[in-house]
Amino acid sequence: MEFVVIVEPDEVGRKRLEGTFQSEKPSFSYKITEKPEEALDILEQQKVDVLVCETSLSVLSGREFFSMAKMISPDTVRVAMTSAEHVKDILSFLNECDIYKLIMKPCASFADFIEPVNAALEYRRLKKQAKLDLEQANMNIFFSEEDFQRMEESRQENIRLYEQAADVVMTMLKQHFTIEEMGPMGEYVVEHYLRDLLGYYLETMVHGNGNYLMGYNQLKNEFHHEGTGQNFQMMKKEGCEIPPEIFRQILFLLMTLTKACRQILGKYAVSVTIETASEKFFVVRFSCDYSNSLDKNGKIIYSEEYKEFRKDIIDLTEKITDSIVYRTVSLEKENRYILNCAIERRNHRVDS
């Protein structure tokens, strides 16, 4: 079973987490401690898949703690917790200490805590699988020490190039948003949202293999959390065989659409059907039921964290959708938003 260590020095926050974990029954084993030193001891003694730690510590600084954690157990995925007033402090060492996710305190709901942890666990699984795949591929191939050195140098160069590309794309995407004075919290919210979109693009369009089952599991892991009112279901109609290069586009489209639903609504029930419309098109039918996000007067309860950026998120989602989809038809019906997307087969171009 996967193992998560959580460092929470605040007694109230720690007891709240312990109580919630006892009732929610997570799929992983865990240890909650108030002492960062104890967490470092655990890292030395056993395998830890994910490490979550508050950055405001009494003995060590957040930078010192995560630097030591990275040195002791480089394969452990690191997640930081902090409050809005400390965001600027932690941004200075996010990349240096390879912090995968950032949890903003106080968490409005358990989902705000558990979703980054689940994402970190999935990232750990993908890293482990990639390592196994590489080892399997290399079993019957002899590499010299110089070959391994060149491979490592190439890997580091790719990481550097991806980081540069991410910074450029992030700068361009931020210009799309209309909020002029966001403050540290607003800047963090926007950057977090856009980096997730960039991550989805790299996962699906660059690194993805276009496998339907793997893509479906990826979507379920990211967006299906019944305990928090977030549901995702997808089916492929019988006889619908989707080429990998097309499914990569569909997967990125669905990640973008469902991400927007989650950030705007909080609670949703997304259902997707993919079918073959003709020899020229696939049709993706996306439906978001938002009836659980209505107040007693029937008005939509929007996510508080992203309410100022709601129009920007919708506009950006539409631009991404238009870049992938040949034609869309949308409608609203009985507290559901429905979007039908026609996606061209690669070998059939349709002149507009």
mmCIF file of C-alpha atoms in Angstrom:
data_model
loop_
_atom_site.group_PDB
_atom_site.id
_atom_site.type_symbol
_atom_site.label_atom_id
_atom_site.label_comp_id
_atom_site.label_asym_id
_atom_site.label_seq_id
_atom_site.Cartn_x
_atom_site.Cartn_y
_atom_site.Cartn_z
ATOM 1 C CA MET A 1 0.000 0.000 0.000
ATOM 2 C CA GLU A 2 1.195 3.507 -0.795
ATOM 3 C CA PHE A 3 2.450 5.527 2.159
ATOM 4 C CA VAL A 4 1.979 9.261 2.777
ATOM 5 C CA VAL A 5 3.666 11.289 5.540
ATOM 6 C CA ILE A 6 2.039 14.570 6.599
ATOM 7 C CA VAL A 7 3.740 17.199 8.774
ATOM 8 C CA GLU A 8 1.228 19.566 10.391
ATOM 9 C CA PRO A 9 2.640 21.556 13.341
ATOM 10 C CA ASP A 10 -0.713 23.229 14.063
ATOM 11 C CA GLU A 11 -2.614 21.151 16.624
ATOM 12 C CA VAL A 12 -6.068 22.211 15.427
ATOM 13 C CA GLY A 13 -5.240 21.449 11.802
ATOM 14 C CA ARG A 14 -3.634 18.151 12.770
ATOM 15 C CA LYS A 15 -6.669 16.965 14.757
ATOM 16 C CA ARG A 16 -8.990 17.998 11.941
ATOM 17 C CA LEU A 17 -6.958 15.945 9.460
ATOM 18 C CA GLU A 18 -6.830 12.943 11.769
ATOM 19 C CA GLY A 19 -10.592 13.049 12.304
ATOM 20 C CA THR A 20 -11.324 13.400 8.598
ATOM 21 C CA PHE A 21 -8.985 10.554 7.651
ATOM 22 C CA GLN A 22 -10.687 8.271 10.171
ATOM 23 C CA SER A 23 -14.069 8.926 8.567
ATOM 24 C CA GLU A 24 -13.004 9.148 4.912
ATOM 25 C CA LYS A 25 -10.765 6.025 4.911
ATOM 26 C CA PRO A 26 -8.175 6.970 2.262
ATOM 27 C CA SER A 27 -6.814 4.370 -0.156
ATOM 28 C CA PHE A 28 -3.266 4.819 1.196
ATOM 29 C CA SER A 29 -1.626 4.345 4.578
ATOM 30 C CA TYR A 30 -0.401 7.487 6.307
ATOM 31 C CA LYS A 31 1.405 9.041 9.241
ATOM 32 C CA ILE A 32 0.502 12.501 10.587
ATOM 33 C CA THR A 33 3.118 14.154 12.766
ATOM 34 C CA GLU A 34 3.779 17.594 14.208
ATOM 35 C CA LYS A 35 7.566 17.151 14.089
ATOM 36 C CA PRO A 36 9.528 17.642 10.851
ATOM 37 C CA GLU A 37 12.452 15.752 12.425
ATOM 38 C CA GLU A 38 10.249 12.669 12.800
ATOM 39 C CA ALA A 39 9.240 12.902 9.137
ATOM 40 C CA LEU A 40 12.912 13.011 8.081
ATOM 41 C CA ASP A 41 13.616 9.951 10.257
ATOM 42 C CA ILE A 42 10.776 8.084 8.544
ATOM 43 C CA LEU A 43 12.190 9.012 5.133
ATOM 44 C CA GLU A 44 15.519 7.482 6.135
ATOM 45 C CA GLN A 45 13.958 4.266 7.462
ATOM 46 C CA GLN A 46 11.290 3.346 4.920
ATOM 47 C CA LYS A 47 9.808 4.084 1.508
ATOM 48 C CA VAL A 48 7.533 7.143 1.455
ATOM 49 C CA ASP A 49 5.530 7.806 -1.714
ATOM 50 C CA VAL A 50 4.349 11.326 -0.903
ATOM 51 C CA LEU A 51 5.531 13.841 1.716
ATOM 52 C CA VAL A 52 3.236 16.740 2.681
ATOM 53 C CA CYS A 53 4.584 19.486 4.940
ATOM 54 C CA GLU A 54 3.610 22.919 6.221
ATOM 55 C CA THR A 55 6.300 25.424 5.228
ATOM 56 C CA SER A 56 6.123 27.500 8.445
ATOM 57 C CA LEU A 57 8.189 25.415 10.866
ATOM 58 C CA SER A 58 9.738 26.337 14.198
ATOM 59 C CA VAL A 59 13.078 24.496 13.985
ATOM 60 C CA LEU A 60 13.769 24.406 10.227
ATOM 61 C CA SER A 61 12.739 26.695 7.402
ATOM 62 C CA GLY A 62 10.571 25.242 4.654
ATOM 63 C CA ARG A 63 13.505 25.439 2.243
ATOM 64 C CA GLU A 64 15.795 23.575 4.651
ATOM 65 C CA PHE A 65 13.223 20.857 5.333
ATOM 66 C CA PHE A 66 12.406 20.128 1.700
ATOM 67 C CA SER A 67 16.090 20.293 0.688
ATOM 68 C CA MET A 68 16.909 17.651 3.304
ATOM 69 C CA ALA A 69 13.894 15.565 2.282
ATOM 70 C CA LYS A 70 14.986 15.665 -1.369
ATOM 71 C CA MET A 71 18.510 14.611 -0.419
ATOM 72 C CA ILE A 72 17.317 11.730 1.818
ATOM 73 C CA SER A 73 14.622 10.380 -0.486
ATOM 74 C CA PRO A 74 14.757 11.884 -3.997
ATOM 75 C CA ASP A 75 11.998 9.574 -5.312
ATOM 76 C CA THR A 76 9.434 10.791 -2.753
ATOM 77 C CA VAL A 77 6.995 13.281 -4.288
ATOM 78 C CA ARG A 78 6.959 16.493 -2.245
ATOM 79 C CA VAL A 79 3.849 18.611 -1.568
ATOM 80 C CA ALA A 80 3.981 21.894 0.370
ATOM 81 C CA MET A 81 1.250 23.497 2.504
ATOM 82 C CA THR A 82 1.208 27.232 3.101
ATOM 83 C CA SER A 83 -1.072 30.220 3.634
ATOM 84 C CA ALA A 84 -1.611 33.155 1.288
ATOM 85 C CA GLU A 85 0.738 35.501 3.154
ATOM 86 C CA HIS A 86 3.653 33.066 2.735
ATOM 87 C CA VAL A 87 3.162 32.302 -0.976
ATOM 88 C CA LYS A 88 5.956 34.618 -2.138
ATOM 89 C CA ASP A 89 8.394 33.021 0.315
ATOM 90 C CA ILE A 90 7.794 29.506 -0.969
ATOM 91 C CA LEU A 91 7.866 30.439 -4.673
ATOM 92 C CA SER A 92 11.605 31.057 -4.309
ATOM 93 C CA PHE A 93 12.368 27.382 -3.634
ATOM 94 C CA LEU A 94 9.536 25.473 -5.399
ATOM 95 C CA ASN A 95 11.753 24.423 -8.328
ATOM 96 C CA GLU A 96 14.929 24.076 -6.277
ATOM 97 C CA CYS A 97 13.288 21.498 -3.977
ATOM 98 C CA ASP A 98 11.123 19.898 -6.712
ATOM 99 C CA ILE A 99 7.824 20.709 -4.998
ATOM 100 C CA TYR A 100 5.164 18.967 -7.102
ATOM 101 C CA LYS A 101 2.026 20.590 -5.651
ATOM 102 C CA LEU A 102 1.103 23.460 -3.354
ATOM 103 C CA ILE A 103 -1.855 23.250 -0.934
ATOM 104 C CA MET A 104 -3.283 26.590 0.151
ATOM 105 C CA LYS A 105 -4.405 26.889 3.773
ATOM 106 C CA PRO A 106 -6.925 27.052 5.216
ATOM 107 C CA CYS A 107 -8.523 24.359 3.041
ATOM 108 C CA ALA A 108 -12.175 25.127 2.348
ATOM 109 C CA SER A 109 -12.939 21.405 2.145
ATOM 110 C CA PHE A 110 -11.204 18.061 2.490
ATOM 111 C CA ALA A 111 -11.099 17.892 -1.325
ATOM 112 C CA ASP A 112 -8.721 20.882 -1.383
ATOM 113 C CA PHE A 113 -6.279 18.769 0.633
ATOM 114 C CA ILE A 114 -6.823 15.274 -0.741
ATOM 115 C CA GLU A 115 -6.900 16.112 -4.473
ATOM 116 C CA PRO A 116 -3.269 17.358 -4.600
ATOM 117 C CA VAL A 117 -2.241 14.298 -2.548
ATOM 118 C CA ASN A 118 -4.023 11.928 -4.957
ATOM 119 C CA ALA A 119 -2.438 13.751 -7.914
ATOM 120 C CA ALA A 120 0.989 13.362 -6.296
ATOM 121 C CA LEU A 121 0.386 9.621 -5.789
ATOM 122 C CA GLU A 122 -0.577 9.231 -9.448
ATOM 123 C CA TYR A 123 2.543 11.154 -10.475
ATOM 124 C CA ARG A 124 4.612 8.774 -8.317
ATOM 125 C CA ARG A 125 2.974 5.760 -10.010
ATOM 126 C CA LEU A 126 3.717 7.167 -13.468
ATOM 127 C CA LYS A 127 7.343 7.826 -12.527
ATOM 128 C CA LYS A 128 7.733 4.280 -11.184
ATOM 129 C CA GLN A 129 6.175 2.794 -14.309
ATOM 130 C CA ALA A 130 8.376 4.901 -16.582
ATOM 131 C CA LYS A 131 11.433 3.702 -14.683
ATOM 132 C CA LEU A 132 10.328 0.061 -14.997
ATOM 133 C CA ASP A 133 9.648 0.506 -18.714
ATOM 134 C CA LEU A 134 13.103 1.974 -19.231
ATOM 135 C CA GLU A 135 14.755 -0.838 -17.270
ATOM 136 C CA GLN A 136 12.837 -3.425 -19.292
ATOM 137 C CA ALA A 137 13.812 -1.782 -22.569
ATOM 138 C CA ASN A 138 17.459 -1.733 -21.552
ATOM 139 C CA MET A 139 17.673 -5.322 -20.234
ATOM 140 C CA ASN A 140 19.232 -6.732 -23.391
ATOM 141 C CA ILE A 141 21.195 -3.675 -24.420
ATOM 142 C CA PHE A 142 24.714 -2.922 -23.259
ATOM 143 C CA PHE A 143 25.490 0.650 -22.340
ATOM 144 C CA SER A 144 28.885 2.015 -21.488
ATOM 145 C CA GLU A 145 29.409 4.496 -18.671
ATOM 146 C CA GLU A 146 29.819 7.211 -21.333
ATOM 147 C CA ASP A 147 26.443 6.228 -22.841
ATOM 148 C CA PHE A 148 24.734 6.586 -19.480
ATOM 149 C CA GLN A 149 26.426 9.953 -18.958
ATOM 150 C CA ARG A 150 25.181 11.183 -22.328
ATOM 151 C CA MET A 151 21.659 9.931 -21.555
ATOM 152 C CA GLU A 152 21.646 11.742 -18.216
ATOM 153 C CA GLU A 153 22.948 14.944 -19.803
ATOM 154 C CA SER A 154 20.233 14.681 -22.448
ATOM 155 C CA ARG A 155 17.579 14.141 -19.777
ATOM 156 C CA GLN A 156 18.737 17.187 -17.824
ATOM 157 C CA GLU A 157 18.765 19.257 -21.007
ATOM 158 C CA ASN A 158 15.190 18.176 -21.794
ATOM 159 C CA ILE A 159 14.104 19.173 -18.293
ATOM 160 C CA ARG A 160 15.736 22.583 -18.745
ATOM 161 C CA LEU A 161 14.083 23.086 -22.127
ATOM 162 C CA TYR A 162 10.671 22.069 -20.774
ATOM 163 C CA GLU A 163 11.041 24.539 -17.908
ATOM 164 C CA GLN A 164 11.957 27.299 -20.353
ATOM 165 C CA ALA A 165 9.016 26.395 -22.575
ATOM 166 C CA ALA A 166 6.705 26.358 -19.555
ATOM 167 C CA ASP A 167 7.812 29.845 -18.530
ATOM 168 C CA VAL A 168 7.218 31.203 -22.035
ATOM 169 C CA VAL A 169 3.788 29.573 -22.359
ATOM 170 C CA MET A 170 2.801 30.685 -18.860
ATOM 171 C CA THR A 171 3.695 34.286 -19.677
ATOM 172 C CA MET A 172 1.587 34.141 -22.837
ATOM 173 C CA LEU A 173 -1.365 32.523 -21.087
ATOM 174 C CA LYS A 174 -1.323 34.993 -18.216
ATOM 175 C CA GLN A 175 -1.773 37.836 -20.677
ATOM 176 C CA HIS A 176 -5.179 36.340 -21.493
ATOM 177 C CA PHE A 177 -6.482 36.984 -17.974
ATOM 178 C CA THR A 178 -8.104 40.349 -17.292
ATOM 179 C CA ILE A 179 -7.465 40.746 -13.559
ATOM 180 C CA GLU A 180 -4.929 43.573 -13.178
ATOM 181 C CA GLU A 181 -4.259 43.557 -9.441
ATOM 182 C CA MET A 182 -4.577 39.966 -8.325
ATOM 183 C CA GLY A 183 -2.291 40.079 -5.305
ATOM 184 C CA PRO A 184 -0.199 37.061 -4.198
ATOM 185 C CA MET A 185 -3.225 34.779 -3.771
ATOM 186 C CA GLY A 186 -4.700 35.689 -7.171
ATOM 187 C CA GLU A 187 -1.352 35.264 -8.896
ATOM 188 C CA TYR A 188 -0.967 31.844 -7.302
ATOM 189 C CA VAL A 189 -4.501 30.777 -8.295
ATOM 190 C CA VAL A 190 -4.008 31.781 -11.935
ATOM 191 C CA GLU A 191 -0.526 30.246 -12.162
ATOM 192 C CA HIS A 192 -1.744 26.998 -10.570
ATOM 193 C CA TYR A 193 -4.632 26.751 -13.032
ATOM 194 C CA LEU A 194 -2.532 27.482 -16.107
ATOM 195 C CA ARG A 195 0.305 25.169 -15.084
ATOM 196 C CA ASP A 196 -2.245 22.356 -14.712
ATOM 197 C CA LEU A 197 -3.425 23.005 -18.285
ATOM 198 C CA LEU A 198 0.163 23.010 -19.512
ATOM 199 C CA GLY A 199 0.769 19.769 -17.607
ATOM 200 C CA TYR A 200 -2.286 18.192 -19.250
ATOM 201 C CA TYR A 201 -0.965 19.200 -22.663
ATOM 202 C CA LEU A 202 2.465 17.673 -22.062
ATOM 203 C CA GLU A 203 0.954 14.500 -20.539
ATOM 204 C CA THR A 204 -1.446 13.902 -23.417
ATOM 205 C CA MET A 205 -0.140 15.524 -26.593
ATOM 206 C CA VAL A 206 3.617 15.111 -26.038
ATOM 207 C CA HIS A 207 4.148 12.123 -23.726
ATOM 208 C CA GLY A 208 0.809 10.301 -24.075
ATOM 209 C CA ASN A 209 0.531 7.027 -25.984
ATOM 210 C CA GLY A 210 -3.117 7.526 -26.987
ATOM 211 C CA ASN A 211 -4.318 4.376 -25.193
ATOM 212 C CA TYR A 212 -8.035 4.636 -24.369
ATOM 213 C CA LEU A 213 -7.986 2.621 -21.130
ATOM 214 C CA MET A 214 -4.968 4.461 -19.744
ATOM 215 C CA GLY A 215 -6.536 7.783 -20.689
ATOM 216 C CA TYR A 216 -9.827 6.849 -19.030
ATOM 217 C CA ASN A 217 -8.044 5.876 -15.814
ATOM 218 C CA GLN A 218 -6.103 9.139 -15.937
ATOM 219 C CA LEU A 219 -9.345 11.124 -16.189
ATOM 220 C CA LYS A 220 -11.010 9.141 -13.382
ATOM 221 C CA ASN A 221 -8.051 9.584 -11.066
ATOM 222 C CA GLU A 222 -7.913 13.328 -11.705
ATOM 223 C CA PHE A 223 -11.608 14.227 -11.716
ATOM 224 C CA HIS A 224 -13.697 11.502 -10.001
ATOM 225 C CA HIS A 225 -14.011 11.978 -6.228
ATOM 226 C CA GLU A 226 -17.446 10.869 -5.039
ATOM 227 C CA GLY A 227 -16.943 11.999 -1.448
ATOM 228 C CA THR A 228 -16.593 15.607 -2.594
ATOM 229 C CA GLY A 229 -19.425 15.577 -5.117
ATOM 230 C CA GLN A 230 -17.139 15.337 -8.149
ATOM 231 C CA ASN A 231 -18.115 12.577 -10.580
ATOM 232 C CA PHE A 232 -16.670 11.626 -13.939
ATOM 233 C CA GLN A 233 -17.841 8.839 -16.242
ATOM 234 C CA MET A 234 -16.879 8.020 -19.828
ATOM 235 C CA MET A 235 -17.892 5.389 -22.339
ATOM 236 C CA LYS A 236 -16.931 4.532 -25.901
ATOM 237 C CA LYS A 237 -19.704 3.284 -28.166
ATOM 238 C CA GLU A 238 -19.348 -0.249 -29.508
ATOM 239 C CA GLY A 239 -17.317 -0.407 -32.699
ATOM 240 C CA CYS A 240 -15.683 2.974 -32.085
ATOM 241 C CA GLU A 241 -11.954 2.479 -32.622
ATOM 242 C CA ILE A 242 -10.032 5.696 -31.981
ATOM 243 C CA PRO A 243 -6.504 6.125 -33.403
ATOM 244 C CA PRO A 244 -3.968 7.096 -30.717
ATOM 245 C CA GLU A 245 -3.193 10.472 -32.323
ATOM 246 C CA ILE A 246 -6.919 11.371 -32.234
ATOM 247 C CA PHE A 247 -7.481 10.104 -28.704
ATOM 248 C CA ARG A 248 -4.609 12.245 -27.430
ATOM 249 C CA GLN A 249 -6.517 15.294 -28.682
ATOM 250 C CA ILE A 250 -9.756 14.030 -27.142
ATOM 251 C CA LEU A 251 -8.036 13.382 -23.813
ATOM 252 C CA PHE A 252 -6.578 16.890 -23.670
ATOM 253 C CA LEU A 253 -9.981 18.333 -24.634
ATOM 254 C CA LEU A 254 -11.746 16.407 -21.850
ATOM 255 C CA MET A 255 -9.131 17.384 -19.285
ATOM 256 C CA THR A 256 -9.528 21.052 -20.221
ATOM 257 C CA LEU A 257 -13.343 20.956 -20.137
ATOM 258 C CA THR A 258 -13.597 19.015 -16.876
ATOM 259 C CA LYS A 259 -10.912 21.161 -15.231
ATOM 260 C CA ALA A 260 -13.020 24.241 -16.027
ATOM 261 C CA CYS A 261 -16.099 22.585 -14.495
ATOM 262 C CA ARG A 262 -14.180 21.764 -11.330
ATOM 263 C CA GLN A 263 -12.711 25.231 -10.897
ATOM 264 C CA ILE A 264 -15.961 27.073 -11.631
ATOM 265 C CA LEU A 265 -18.491 24.800 -9.898
ATOM 266 C CA GLY A 266 -16.747 22.677 -7.299
ATOM 267 C CA LYS A 267 -19.448 19.966 -7.487
ATOM 268 C CA TYR A 268 -20.326 18.392 -10.813
ATOM 269 C CA ALA A 269 -21.264 15.163 -12.576
ATOM 270 C CA VAL A 270 -19.541 14.889 -15.946
ATOM 271 C CA SER A 271 -20.478 12.164 -18.397
ATOM 272 C CA VAL A 272 -18.788 11.633 -21.760
ATOM 273 C CA THR A 273 -19.737 9.469 -24.718
ATOM 274 C CA ILE A 274 -17.441 8.971 -27.706
ATOM 275 C CA GLU A 275 -18.772 7.522 -30.921
ATOM 276 C CA THR A 276 -18.061 7.318 -34.631
ATOM 277 C CA ALA A 277 -20.274 9.760 -36.520
ATOM 278 C CA SER A 278 -19.029 8.971 -40.013
ATOM 279 C CA GLU A 279 -15.876 8.002 -41.831
ATOM 280 C CA LYS A 280 -14.773 11.639 -41.430
ATOM 281 C CA PHE A 281 -15.601 12.420 -37.802
ATOM 282 C CA PHE A 282 -15.678 11.218 -34.225
ATOM 283 C CA VAL A 283 -18.236 12.842 -31.927
ATOM 284 C CA VAL A 284 -17.501 13.575 -28.283
ATOM 285 C CA ARG A 285 -20.652 14.262 -26.255
ATOM 286 C CA PHE A 286 -19.694 16.119 -23.062
ATOM 287 C CA SER A 287 -22.362 16.693 -20.408
ATOM 288 C CA CYS A 288 -21.877 18.501 -17.068
ATOM 289 C CA ASP A 289 -24.718 18.154 -14.545
ATOM 290 C CA TYR A 290 -24.418 21.045 -12.064
ATOM 291 C CA SER A 291 -27.640 20.389 -10.079
ATOM 292 C CA ASN A 292 -25.596 19.715 -6.908
ATOM 293 C CA SER A 293 -24.078 23.192 -7.186
ATOM 294 C CA LEU A 294 -27.403 25.037 -6.868
ATOM 295 C CA ASP A 295 -28.583 26.963 -3.811
ATOM 296 C CA LYS A 296 -32.139 26.782 -2.436
ATOM 297 C CA ASN A 297 -33.239 29.420 -4.948
ATOM 298 C CA GLY A 298 -31.895 27.441 -7.880
ATOM 299 C CA LYS A 299 -28.914 29.717 -8.509
ATOM 300 C CA ILE A 300 -25.493 28.283 -9.262
ATOM 301 C CA ILE A 301 -23.003 28.327 -6.365
ATOM 302 C CA TYR A 302 -19.717 29.192 -8.006
ATOM 303 C CA SER A 303 -16.334 28.259 -6.567
ATOM 304 C CA GLU A 304 -15.276 31.130 -4.310
ATOM 305 C CA GLU A 305 -11.578 30.755 -5.083
ATOM 306 C CA TYR A 306 -12.022 31.195 -8.831
ATOM 307 C CA LYS A 307 -15.074 33.477 -9.004
ATOM 308 C CA GLU A 308 -13.062 36.505 -10.209
ATOM 309 C CA PHE A 309 -11.539 34.477 -13.044
ATOM 310 C CA ARG A 310 -14.714 32.640 -14.120
ATOM 311 C CA LYS A 311 -15.144 34.520 -17.422
ATOM 312 C CA ASP A 312 -11.418 34.188 -18.184
ATOM 313 C CA ILE A 313 -11.547 30.428 -17.562
ATOM 314 C CA ILE A 314 -14.598 30.047 -19.827
ATOM 315 C CA ASP A 315 -13.000 32.130 -22.606
ATOM 316 C CA LEU A 316 -9.697 30.246 -22.433
ATOM 317 C CA THR A 317 -11.512 26.881 -22.414
ATOM 318 C CA GLU A 318 -13.464 27.910 -25.520
ATOM 319 C CA LYS A 319 -10.238 28.935 -27.308
ATOM 320 C CA ILE A 320 -8.599 25.573 -26.504
ATOM 321 C CA THR A 321 -11.744 23.712 -27.608
ATOM 322 C CA ASP A 322 -11.880 25.643 -30.897
ATOM 323 C CA SER A 323 -8.226 24.750 -31.592
ATOM 324 C CA ILE A 324 -9.022 21.015 -31.393
ATOM 325 C CA VAL A 325 -12.611 20.641 -32.531
ATOM 326 C CA TYR A 326 -13.921 21.040 -36.093
ATOM 327 C CA ARG A 327 -17.436 22.003 -34.996
ATOM 328 C CA THR A 328 -19.285 22.315 -31.659
ATOM 329 C CA VAL A 329 -22.937 22.502 -30.674
ATOM 330 C CA SER A 330 -23.792 23.520 -27.115
ATOM 331 C CA LEU A 331 -27.006 23.786 -25.113
ATOM 332 C CA GLU A 332 -28.271 23.906 -21.539
ATOM 333 C CA LYS A 333 -31.031 21.574 -20.415
ATOM 334 C CA GLU A 334 -32.347 20.698 -16.933
ATOM 335 C CA ASN A 335 -29.304 21.955 -15.013
ATOM 336 C CA ARG A 336 -26.936 20.390 -17.500
ATOM 337 C CA TYR A 337 -24.454 21.967 -19.862
ATOM 338 C CA ILE A 338 -24.084 19.822 -22.989
ATOM 339 C CA LEU A 339 -21.357 20.180 -25.597
ATOM 340 C CA ASN A 340 -21.245 18.043 -28.730
ATOM 341 C CA CYS A 341 -17.849 18.138 -30.451
ATOM 342 C CA ALA A 342 -17.051 16.865 -33.934
ATOM 343 C CA ILE A 343 -13.388 15.885 -34.277
ATOM 344 C CA GLU A 344 -11.892 15.096 -37.659
ATOM 345 C CA ARG A 345 -10.111 11.902 -38.462
ATOM 346 C CA ARG A 346 -6.519 12.749 -39.380
ATOM 347 C CA ASN A 347 -6.786 11.332 -42.913
ATOM 348 C CA HIS A 348 -9.944 13.317 -43.722
ATOM 349 C CA ARG A 349 -9.490 17.092 -43.909
ATOM 350 C CA VAL A 350 -12.635 19.160 -44.293
ATOM 351 C CA ASP A 351 -12.315 22.590 -45.862
ATOM 352 C CA SER A 352 -14.112 25.271 -43.891
#
